[in-house]
Short mmCIF file of C-alpha atoms in Angstrom, two decimals:
data_model
loop_
_atom_site.label_atom_id
_atom_site.label_comp_id
_atom_site.label_asym_id
_atom_site.label_seq_id
_atom_site.Cartn_x
_atom_site.Cartn_y
_atom_site.Cartn_z
CA UNK I 62 5.04 -34.48 2.98
CA UNK I 63 3.27 -31.00 3.35
CA UNK I 64 0.12 -30.36 0.99
CA UNK I 65 -0.56 -30.35 -3.03
CA UNK I 66 -0.77 -26.56 -3.00
CA UNK I 67 0.45 -25.08 -6.72
CA UNK I 68 3.69 -23.68 -4.67
CA UNK I 69 4.82 -22.16 -7.56
CA UNK I 70 1.84 -19.77 -8.39
CA UNK I 71 1.18 -19.06 -4.96
CA UNK I 72 0.26 -15.51 -5.10
CA UNK I 73 1.73 -12.84 -2.33
CA UNK I 74 -1.91 -13.20 -0.04
CA UNK I 75 -3.52 -14.82 2.79
CA UNK I 76 -4.74 -18.53 2.63
CA UNK I 77 -6.23 -19.52 5.80
CA UNK I 78 -4.32 -22.97 7.76
CA UNK I 79 -4.08 -25.24 10.50
CA UNK I 80 -3.54 -23.07 13.81
CA UNK I 81 -2.70 -18.80 14.83
CA UNK I 82 -1.47 -17.94 18.76
CA UNK I 83 -3.51 -16.25 20.41
CA UNK I 84 -2.68 -14.31 24.18
CA UNK I 85 -4.52 -12.68 25.87
CA UNK I 86 -3.25 -9.44 28.42
CA UNK I 87 -5.80 -8.62 30.83
CA UNK I 88 -5.14 -7.11 34.82
CA UNK I 89 -2.18 -6.36 33.93
CA UNK I 90 -0.59 -10.24 32.87
CA UNK I 91 -0.49 -12.39 30.60
CA UNK I 92 -1.84 -15.60 30.08
CA UNK I 93 -0.18 -18.74 28.55
CA UNK I 94 -1.00 -18.29 25.45
CA UNK I 95 -2.17 -21.18 22.83
CA UNK I 96 -2.71 -22.91 19.70
CA UNK I 97 -6.12 -22.02 18.03
CA UNK I 98 -8.05 -23.09 14.99
CA UNK I 99 -10.65 -20.35 16.00
CA UNK I 100 -9.76 -17.83 12.96
CA UNK I 101 -11.52 -14.88 14.06
CA UNK I 102 -11.20 -11.75 16.31
CA UNK I 103 -13.72 -11.56 17.94
CA UNK I 104 -13.03 -7.54 20.31
CA UNK I 105 -15.26 -5.16 21.08
CA UNK I 106 -17.38 -2.03 18.92
CA UNK I 107 -15.13 0.19 21.00
CA UNK I 108 -12.59 -1.82 20.98
CA UNK I 109 -9.11 0.54 21.53
CA UNK I 110 -7.82 -0.73 18.49
CA UNK I 111 -10.42 1.01 16.05
CA UNK I 112 -11.15 4.17 18.17
CA UNK I 113 -7.42 4.84 17.90
CA UNK I 114 -5.67 2.63 16.05
CA UNK I 115 -4.25 0.75 19.02
CA UNK I 116 -1.53 -1.89 16.89
CA UNK I 117 1.09 -2.54 15.65
CA UNK I 118 2.71 -5.89 13.32
CA UNK I 119 5.85 -7.83 11.94
CA UNK I 120 6.64 -9.63 8.99
CA UNK I 121 9.13 -12.23 9.16
CA UNK I 122 9.23 -16.20 6.98
CA UNK I 123 9.86 -20.22 7.49
CA UNK I 124 11.44 -21.64 5.29
CA UNK I 125 12.68 -25.06 4.01
CA UNK I 126 16.18 -25.30 3.80
CA UNK I 127 18.24 -27.51 0.82
CA UNK I 128 18.45 -30.91 3.68
CA UNK I 129 15.07 -30.89 4.30
CA UNK I 130 15.19 -28.98 7.74
CA UNK I 131 12.54 -26.19 8.26
CA UNK I 132 13.95 -22.82 9.84
CA UNK I 133 12.71 -19.06 10.13
CA UNK I 134 15.19 -16.25 10.07
CA UNK I 135 16.09 -14.54 13.52
CA UNK I 136 12.99 -13.85 15.38
CA UNK I 137 14.21 -12.71 18.13
CA UNK I 138 15.17 -9.00 16.33
CA UNK I 139 10.70 -9.20 15.43
CA UNK I 140 10.84 -9.51 19.07
CA UNK I 141 12.62 -6.57 19.85
CA UNK I 142 11.49 -4.78 17.30
CA UNK I 143 7.46 -5.52 18.58
CA UNK I 144 8.53 -4.35 22.15
CA UNK I 145 10.52 -0.54 20.79
CA UNK I 146 6.69 -0.43 18.82
CA UNK I 147 4.94 -1.17 21.67
CA UNK I 148 6.42 1.30 24.45
CA UNK I 149 5.85 3.60 21.97
CA UNK I 150 2.39 2.52 21.26
CA UNK I 151 1.49 2.35 25.39
CA UNK I 152 0.77 -1.72 24.89
CA UNK I 153 2.31 -4.30 26.93
CA UNK I 154 5.46 -6.05 25.64
CA UNK I 155 5.13 -9.58 24.73
CA UNK I 156 8.36 -10.99 25.98
CA UNK I 157 11.48 -11.58 23.81
CA UNK I 158 11.19 -15.44 24.75
CA UNK I 159 7.40 -16.03 24.23
CA UNK I 160 7.42 -14.10 21.31
CA UNK I 161 9.93 -16.03 19.65
CA UNK I 162 8.38 -19.42 21.41
CA UNK I 163 5.49 -18.98 20.09
CA UNK I 164 6.63 -17.85 15.84
CA UNK I 165 8.21 -21.95 16.73
CA UNK I 166 5.29 -23.71 17.87
CA UNK I 167 3.06 -22.04 15.70
CA UNK I 168 5.09 -22.67 12.73
CA UNK I 169 5.01 -26.71 13.21
CA UNK I 170 1.67 -26.62 14.20
CA UNK I 171 1.04 -25.66 10.15
CA UNK I 172 4.62 -27.46 9.08
CA UNK I 173 2.52 -28.43 5.78
CA UNK I 174 2.21 -25.70 4.69
CA UNK I 175 5.48 -24.59 4.40
CA UNK I 176 6.34 -25.04 0.82
CA UNK I 177 9.17 -27.32 -0.33
CA UNK I 178 12.87 -25.65 -0.72
CA UNK I 179 12.98 -24.23 -4.85
CA UNK I 180 9.42 -23.11 -5.12
CA UNK I 181 10.04 -19.89 -4.60
CA UNK I 182 7.41 -19.78 -1.89
CA UNK I 183 7.62 -19.18 1.52
CA UNK I 184 5.96 -19.10 4.93
CA UNK I 185 5.32 -15.55 6.15
CA UNK I 186 4.33 -15.47 9.85
CA UNK I 187 3.01 -12.69 11.52
CA UNK I 188 2.78 -11.66 14.41
CA UNK I 189 0.09 -8.78 15.63
CA UNK I 190 -0.53 -6.78 19.59
CA UNK I 191 -4.04 -4.68 19.17
CA UNK I 192 -6.19 -2.97 21.73
CA UNK I 193 -9.57 -5.49 22.61
CA UNK I 194 -11.16 -3.77 25.34
CA UNK I 195 -13.11 -0.25 24.86
CA UNK I 196 -12.01 2.72 24.51
CA UNK I 197 -14.25 6.13 24.40
CA UNK I 198 -11.84 8.50 26.25
CA UNK I 199 -8.83 9.34 24.65
CA UNK I 200 -6.67 7.39 26.65
CA UNK I 201 -4.51 3.23 26.39
CA UNK I 202 -6.88 0.62 26.32
CA UNK I 203 -6.58 -1.51 29.56
CA UNK I 204 -6.76 -5.19 27.25
CA UNK I 205 -4.68 -6.44 24.78
CA UNK I 206 -4.87 -9.20 22.11
CA UNK I 207 -0.99 -10.62 20.53
CA UNK I 208 -1.81 -12.98 17.47
CA UNK I 209 0.13 -14.77 14.48
CA UNK I 210 -1.53 -16.13 12.50
CA UNK I 211 0.99 -17.39 9.12
CA UNK I 212 0.04 -18.16 5.88
CA UNK I 213 2.30 -19.69 2.73
CA UNK I 214 3.13 -17.31 -0.13
CA UNK I 215 4.43 -16.97 -3.84
CA UNK I 216 7.41 -15.36 -5.10
CA UNK I 217 7.02 -11.78 -4.64
CA UNK I 218 8.72 -11.58 -7.98
CA UNK I 219 6.91 -13.33 -10.26
CA UNK I 220 9.33 -14.07 -14.00
CA UNK I 221 12.59 -12.90 -11.77
CA UNK I 222 13.75 -10.24 -9.85
CA UNK I 223 12.90 -7.03 -12.27
CA UNK I 224 14.01 -3.37 -11.04
CA UNK I 225 11.03 -1.23 -10.62
CA UNK I 226 10.69 2.86 -11.38
CA UNK I 227 9.66 4.77 -8.28
CA UNK I 228 9.23 8.40 -7.67
CA UNK I 229 9.98 11.09 -5.53
CA UNK I 230 6.91 12.33 -3.06
CA UNK I 231 5.94 15.02 -1.72
CA UNK I 232 3.76 13.75 0.64
CA UNK I 233 5.69 12.85 4.44
CA UNK I 234 5.33 8.67 5.00
CA UNK I 235 6.11 10.18 8.63
CA UNK I 236 6.51 12.77 11.39
CA UNK I 237 9.42 13.90 12.70
CA UNK I 238 9.82 12.47 15.89
CA UNK I 239 6.57 10.66 15.13
CA UNK I 240 6.15 7.33 14.34
CA UNK I 241 8.65 6.90 11.74
CA UNK I 242 10.97 3.92 12.97
CA UNK I 243 8.56 1.67 14.70
CA UNK I 244 5.64 -0.91 13.36
CA UNK I 245 2.53 0.55 13.76
CA UNK I 246 -0.31 -0.30 11.47
CA UNK I 247 -0.42 3.77 11.08
CA UNK I 248 2.05 4.30 9.33
CA UNK I 249 0.96 2.01 6.96
CA UNK I 250 -2.74 4.08 6.70
CA UNK I 251 -1.38 6.96 5.60
CA UNK I 252 0.94 6.06 3.26
CA UNK I 253 -2.16 3.83 1.79
CA UNK I 254 -3.43 6.74 -0.79
CA UNK I 255 0.47 8.10 -1.70
CA UNK I 256 0.69 3.80 -2.34
CA UNK I 257 -2.18 3.69 -4.85
CA UNK I 258 -1.45 7.49 -6.98
CA UNK I 259 1.57 6.28 -7.77
CA UNK I 260 0.01 2.99 -9.25
CA UNK I 261 -2.59 4.52 -11.56
CA UNK I 262 0.96 6.95 -12.53
CA UNK I 263 2.78 4.00 -13.46
CA UNK I 264 5.60 3.99 -10.16
CA UNK I 265 5.77 0.88 -8.09
CA UNK I 266 6.47 3.36 -5.29
CA UNK I 267 7.22 5.77 -3.39
CA UNK I 268 10.89 7.49 -2.16
CA UNK I 269 10.59 9.92 0.85
CA UNK I 270 12.13 12.29 1.63
CA UNK I 271 12.99 13.13 5.42
CA UNK I 272 9.78 15.45 6.53
CA UNK I 273 11.98 18.28 7.84
CA UNK I 274 13.76 19.72 4.83
CA UNK I 275 12.50 17.75 2.29
CA UNK I 276 15.67 16.77 0.63
CA UNK I 277 17.60 13.96 2.23
CA UNK I 278 16.18 10.15 1.22
CA UNK I 279 15.33 7.89 3.47
CA UNK I 280 12.69 5.25 2.70
CA UNK I 281 9.19 3.76 0.73
CA UNK I 282 6.15 3.72 2.05
CA UNK I 283 7.49 -0.22 3.40
CA UNK I 284 11.12 -1.01 2.62
CA UNK I 285 14.33 0.37 3.52
CA UNK I 286 16.29 1.27 1.13
CA UNK I 287 20.57 0.83 -0.08
CA UNK I 288 22.28 2.30 -2.61
CA UNK I 289 25.91 1.15 -3.97
CA UNK I 290 28.54 3.54 -5.44
CA UNK I 291 30.60 4.18 -8.92
CA UNK I 292 34.03 2.68 -6.33
CA UNK I 293 30.96 -0.29 -5.58
CA UNK I 294 30.63 1.31 -2.01
CA UNK I 295 26.89 0.23 -0.22
CA UNK I 296 25.13 3.19 1.76
CA UNK I 297 22.68 3.25 3.29
CA UNK I 298 20.44 6.47 4.74
CA UNK I 299 20.26 7.11 8.36
CA UNK I 300 17.53 8.90 9.86
CA UNK I 301 15.40 8.84 13.50
CA UNK I 302 12.76 8.93 11.35
CA UNK I 303 13.34 5.15 9.03
CA UNK I 304 11.66 1.83 10.43
CA UNK I 305 14.94 -0.06 11.61
CA UNK I 306 14.47 -3.40 9.01
CA UNK I 307 15.86 -6.45 10.32
CA UNK I 308 17.24 -7.76 6.57
CA UNK I 309 19.20 -4.44 6.08
CA UNK I 310 20.49 -5.01 9.27
CA UNK I 311 21.17 -8.16 7.79
CA UNK I 312 23.17 -6.96 4.38
CA UNK I 313 24.67 -4.78 5.90
CA UNK I 314 26.80 -7.31 7.77
CA UNK I 315 26.56 -9.67 5.23
CA UNK I 316 28.02 -7.18 3.04
CA UNK I 317 30.94 -6.92 5.18
CA UNK I 318 31.98 -9.66 7.04
CA UNK I 319 31.17 -12.77 3.47
CA UNK I 320 31.48 -9.57 0.69
CA UNK I 321 33.74 -7.15 2.56
CA UNK I 322 32.27 -4.09 0.91
CA UNK I 323 32.48 -0.82 2.44
CA UNK I 324 28.68 0.12 4.03
CA UNK I 325 28.21 3.74 4.76
CA UNK I 326 25.30 4.30 6.43
CA UNK I 327 24.92 8.14 6.62
CA UNK I 328 21.73 11.19 5.54
CA UNK I 329 21.93 10.77 1.34
CA UNK I 330 20.57 14.90 0.34
CA UNK I 331 18.61 13.58 -2.41
CA UNK I 332 21.24 15.55 -5.58
CA UNK I 333 23.43 12.60 -4.56
CA UNK I 334 21.15 9.84 -6.45
CA UNK I 335 22.71 10.61 -10.40
CA UNK I 336 25.67 9.79 -8.72
CA UNK I 337 24.98 6.57 -7.87
CA UNK I 338 25.67 3.00 -9.20
CA UNK I 339 22.79 0.47 -8.27
CA UNK I 340 19.45 1.48 -6.30
CA UNK I 341 17.59 -0.71 -4.65
CA UNK I 342 14.88 -1.68 -1.62
CA UNK I 343 15.26 -4.12 1.25
CA UNK I 344 12.50 -6.08 3.04
CA UNK I 345 10.95 -9.39 3.97
CA UNK I 346 8.91 -10.27 1.34
CA UNK I 347 11.51 -9.22 -1.67
CA UNK I 348 14.37 -9.09 0.38
CA UNK I 349 15.71 -6.48 -2.88
CA UNK I 350 14.20 -5.54 -5.29
CA UNK I 351 16.12 -3.68 -7.77
CA UNK I 352 15.44 0.30 -8.72
CA UNK I 353 15.97 1.54 -12.25
CA UNK I 354 14.76 4.13 -12.56
CA UNK I 355 13.78 7.30 -9.44
CA UNK I 356 10.76 9.91 -10.98
CA UNK I 357 11.71 13.10 -9.34
CA UNK I 358 9.57 14.79 -10.92
CA UNK I 359 9.63 16.58 -14.37
CA UNK I 360 13.49 14.73 -14.11
CA UNK I 361 14.67 11.13 -14.91
CA UNK I 362 17.54 9.70 -13.37
CA UNK I 363 18.47 6.46 -14.65
CA UNK I 364 20.32 4.21 -12.55
CA UNK I 365 22.93 3.11 -13.82
CA UNK I 366 22.23 -1.16 -13.90
CA UNK I 367 19.06 -0.46 -16.20
CA UNK I 368 15.88 -1.71 -16.36
CA UNK I 369 17.45 -5.38 -17.49
CA UNK I 370 17.73 -6.84 -14.40
CA UNK I 371 19.13 -6.55 -10.72
CA UNK I 372 23.04 -4.93 -10.73
CA UNK I 373 26.47 -6.79 -9.66
CA UNK I 374 26.82 -6.06 -6.49
CA UNK I 375 23.20 -5.80 -4.95
CA UNK I 376 22.36 -8.99 -7.09
CA UNK I 377 25.45 -11.07 -4.77
CA UNK I 378 24.06 -9.71 -1.80
CA UNK I 379 20.77 -10.93 -2.96
CA UNK I 380 22.05 -14.27 -3.52
CA UNK I 381 24.29 -15.09 0.02
CA UNK I 382 21.04 -13.21 1.91
CA UNK I 383 19.21 -16.52 0.64
CA UNK I 384 21.44 -18.18 0.46
CA UNK I 385 22.12 -17.68 4.78
CA UNK I 386 18.35 -18.13 5.19
CA UNK I 387 17.15 -21.58 2.56
CA UNK I 388 20.93 -23.30 4.28
CA UNK I 389 23.04 -23.31 1.55
CA UNK I 390 25.48 -20.50 2.86
CA UNK I 391 26.46 -21.28 5.89
CA UNK I 392 24.70 -18.29 8.64
CA UNK I 393 26.55 -16.78 11.21
CA UNK I 394 25.81 -17.36 14.73
CA UNK I 395 22.32 -17.42 16.03
CA UNK I 396 20.93 -16.47 12.81
CA UNK I 397 18.62 -18.85 11.31
CA UNK I 398 16.23 -20.87 14.18
CA UNK I 399 16.56 -24.86 13.50
CA UNK I 400 11.98 -25.51 13.79
CA UNK I 401 11.82 -29.33 12.35
#
């Protein structure tokens, strides 16, 4: 069973698989959609996505559990978040039930690419939608394509989970009342220069502040942020311009219901950074990536949990959520969808 791949050494990158899913929106309706072995996208040179960046995407994973099942994690929430993105970008919504079914179908069609349990690798699932018809005046496209590709990816952390160093950014990732709370491709385009600049200067990520006052912590270019207080509470930033992470939402529930940790979602002033015991980023790819040091211009803030390993609270949180995903911990009702 499965492809003969070097699972433990897979990169976190794209590898073409057997099938993708594609559906087209035309004349006010979605077609039936189909699995396809054609991995090329053909659109007009004047397509809305090329002219005015009309696109959004999602990211989730399929796993092989300890007992051999193939499962995916909360795809219904990805469908709901994509609906929010589409509504904001004046794109047609791909119905939630069809979205979830398409995820299941495309994973089934590529079942041999789901890595074995314990390899550290997973099958990454990327649903996305874009304006496909020609648009020259500034307006929404008339036709759209919804696609799902899957690709096996290696562990996000090679050689274990090591704390990273991030910097406080002078640039913004989102505007007040803008598109920071949806998963629009344009949000990521505008953060690319800043992340490359951070990498060139030795930082793993940028920590963005609120765009209005530059005093409150928001998120990084691709992940939400978690803090742990010295008395063991979990704190997450609250803002209308933060993308609502499905991983963060799940970790918050795990913290409350499994680990009986007190959770606060509130505004966090940057002056508070020195007071936290642990800090980390959370998202689909890494689940939790610990932060060991935050650099605010000429000031270094060393997180007490250090640069050697993840802190005890975030470590337990990460272990519990990955256990739920991999089938070694009992999942809350409706979180895990069994595909095969």
